[in-house]
mmCIF file of C-alpha atoms in Angstrom:
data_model
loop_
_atom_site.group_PDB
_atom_site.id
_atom_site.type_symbol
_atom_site.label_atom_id
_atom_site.label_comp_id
_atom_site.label_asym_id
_atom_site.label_seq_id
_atom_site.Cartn_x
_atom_site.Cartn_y
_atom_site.Cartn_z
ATOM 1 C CA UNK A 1 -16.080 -54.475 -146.467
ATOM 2 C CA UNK A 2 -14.486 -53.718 -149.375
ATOM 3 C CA UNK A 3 -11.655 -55.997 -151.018
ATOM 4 C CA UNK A 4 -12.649 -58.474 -147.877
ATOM 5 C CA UNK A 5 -15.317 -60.820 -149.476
ATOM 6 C CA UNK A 6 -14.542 -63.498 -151.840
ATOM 7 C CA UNK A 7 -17.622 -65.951 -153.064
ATOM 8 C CA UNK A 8 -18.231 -68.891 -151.428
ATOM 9 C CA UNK A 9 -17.527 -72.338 -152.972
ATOM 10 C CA UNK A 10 -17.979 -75.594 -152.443
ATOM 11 C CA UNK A 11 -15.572 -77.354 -150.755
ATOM 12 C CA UNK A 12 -14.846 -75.244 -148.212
ATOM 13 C CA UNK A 13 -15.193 -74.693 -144.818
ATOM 14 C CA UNK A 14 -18.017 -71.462 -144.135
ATOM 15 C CA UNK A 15 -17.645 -69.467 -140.352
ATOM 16 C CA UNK A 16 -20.407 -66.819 -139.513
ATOM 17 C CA UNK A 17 -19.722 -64.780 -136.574
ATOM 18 C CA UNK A 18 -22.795 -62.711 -135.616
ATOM 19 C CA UNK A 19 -23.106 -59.993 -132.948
ATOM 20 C CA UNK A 20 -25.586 -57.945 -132.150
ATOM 21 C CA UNK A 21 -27.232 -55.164 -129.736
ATOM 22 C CA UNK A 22 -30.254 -53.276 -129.556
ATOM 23 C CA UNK A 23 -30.060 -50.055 -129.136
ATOM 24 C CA UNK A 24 -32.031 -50.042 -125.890
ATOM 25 C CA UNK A 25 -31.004 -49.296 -122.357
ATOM 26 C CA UNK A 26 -29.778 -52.540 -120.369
ATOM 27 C CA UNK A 27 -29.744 -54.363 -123.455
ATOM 28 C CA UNK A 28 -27.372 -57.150 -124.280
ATOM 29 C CA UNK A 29 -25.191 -58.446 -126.852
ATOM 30 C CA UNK A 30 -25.677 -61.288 -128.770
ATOM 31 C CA UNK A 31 -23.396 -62.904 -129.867
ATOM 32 C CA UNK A 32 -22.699 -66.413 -131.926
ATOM 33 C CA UNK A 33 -20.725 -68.518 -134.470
ATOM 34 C CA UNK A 34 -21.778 -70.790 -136.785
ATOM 35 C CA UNK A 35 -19.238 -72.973 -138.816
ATOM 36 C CA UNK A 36 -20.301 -75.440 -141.939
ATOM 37 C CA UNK A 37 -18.884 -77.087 -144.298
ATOM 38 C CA UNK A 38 -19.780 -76.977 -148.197
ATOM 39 C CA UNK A 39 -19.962 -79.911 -149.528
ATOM 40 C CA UNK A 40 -21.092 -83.661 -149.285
ATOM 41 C CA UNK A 41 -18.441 -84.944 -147.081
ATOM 42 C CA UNK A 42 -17.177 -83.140 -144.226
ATOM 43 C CA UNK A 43 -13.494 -83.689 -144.088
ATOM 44 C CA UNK A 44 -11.542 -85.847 -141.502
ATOM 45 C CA UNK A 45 -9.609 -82.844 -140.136
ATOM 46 C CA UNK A 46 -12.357 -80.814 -139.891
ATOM 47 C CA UNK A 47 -14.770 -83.038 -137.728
ATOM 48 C CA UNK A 48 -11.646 -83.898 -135.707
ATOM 49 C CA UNK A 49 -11.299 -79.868 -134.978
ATOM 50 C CA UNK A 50 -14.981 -79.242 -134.107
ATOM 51 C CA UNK A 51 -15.445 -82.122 -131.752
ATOM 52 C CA UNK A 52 -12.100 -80.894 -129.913
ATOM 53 C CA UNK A 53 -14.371 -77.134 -129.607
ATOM 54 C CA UNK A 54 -17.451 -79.332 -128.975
ATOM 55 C CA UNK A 55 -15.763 -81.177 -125.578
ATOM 56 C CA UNK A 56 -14.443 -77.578 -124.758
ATOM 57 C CA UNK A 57 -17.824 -76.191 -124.573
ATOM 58 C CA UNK A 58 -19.280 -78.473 -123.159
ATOM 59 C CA UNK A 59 -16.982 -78.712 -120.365
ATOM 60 C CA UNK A 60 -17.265 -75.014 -119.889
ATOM 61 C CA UNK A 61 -21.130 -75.307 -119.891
ATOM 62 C CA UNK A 62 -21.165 -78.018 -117.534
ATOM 63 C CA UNK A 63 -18.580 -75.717 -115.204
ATOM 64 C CA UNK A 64 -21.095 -72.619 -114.993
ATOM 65 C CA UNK A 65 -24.402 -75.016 -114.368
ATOM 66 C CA UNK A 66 -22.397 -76.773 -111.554
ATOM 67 C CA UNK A 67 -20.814 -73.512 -109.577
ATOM 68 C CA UNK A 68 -24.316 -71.852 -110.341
ATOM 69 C CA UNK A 69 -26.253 -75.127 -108.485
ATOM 70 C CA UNK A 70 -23.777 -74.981 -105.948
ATOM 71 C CA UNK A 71 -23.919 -70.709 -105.200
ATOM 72 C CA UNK A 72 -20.822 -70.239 -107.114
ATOM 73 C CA UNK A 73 -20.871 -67.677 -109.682
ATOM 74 C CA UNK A 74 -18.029 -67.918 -111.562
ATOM 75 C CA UNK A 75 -16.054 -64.469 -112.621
ATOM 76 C CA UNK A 76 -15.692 -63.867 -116.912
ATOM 77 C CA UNK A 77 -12.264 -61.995 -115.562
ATOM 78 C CA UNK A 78 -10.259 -65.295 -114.473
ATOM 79 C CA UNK A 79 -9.371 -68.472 -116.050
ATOM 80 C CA UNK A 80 -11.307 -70.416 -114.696
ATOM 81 C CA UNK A 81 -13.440 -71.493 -117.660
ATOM 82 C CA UNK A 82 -10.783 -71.547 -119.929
ATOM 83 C CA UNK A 83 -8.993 -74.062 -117.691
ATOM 84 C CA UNK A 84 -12.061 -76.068 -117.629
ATOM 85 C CA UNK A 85 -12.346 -76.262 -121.187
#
């Protein structure tokens, strides 16, 4: 990616988004984010920020396991999960 990349420093705040797919039939994507943060001290605003994602994934997660226990596959087209998060 040319005239996209910049080094990275300390100090700041690192996100990885990685996706992947085999090249196989009825494979799957992968796909997953990673954020960090350079330095010794994480920043106030930052932790504040993740553990606002953190309660919204969990609270998605804890959606599907329920309506899966209970019969009730959930559909990736509606809002449900969003809601829920």
């Amino acid at each position: 990616m040319e005239g996209k990349s910049a080094p990275i420093r300390e100090g700041e705040l690192l996100l990885l988004d990685v996706w992947a797919k085999k090249k196989t039939a009825g494979s799957v994507y992968y796909d997953v984010t990673w954020t960090g943060f350079l330095g010794p001290k994480v920043p106030e605003e930052y932790a504040k920020v993740f553990g606002v994602v953190r309660e919204a994934r969990d609270k998605a997660v804890e959606l599907i396991r329920s309506s899966m226990a209970k019969g009730k596959p959930l559909q990736a087209g509606k809002w449900t999960m969003r809601r829920a998060a």
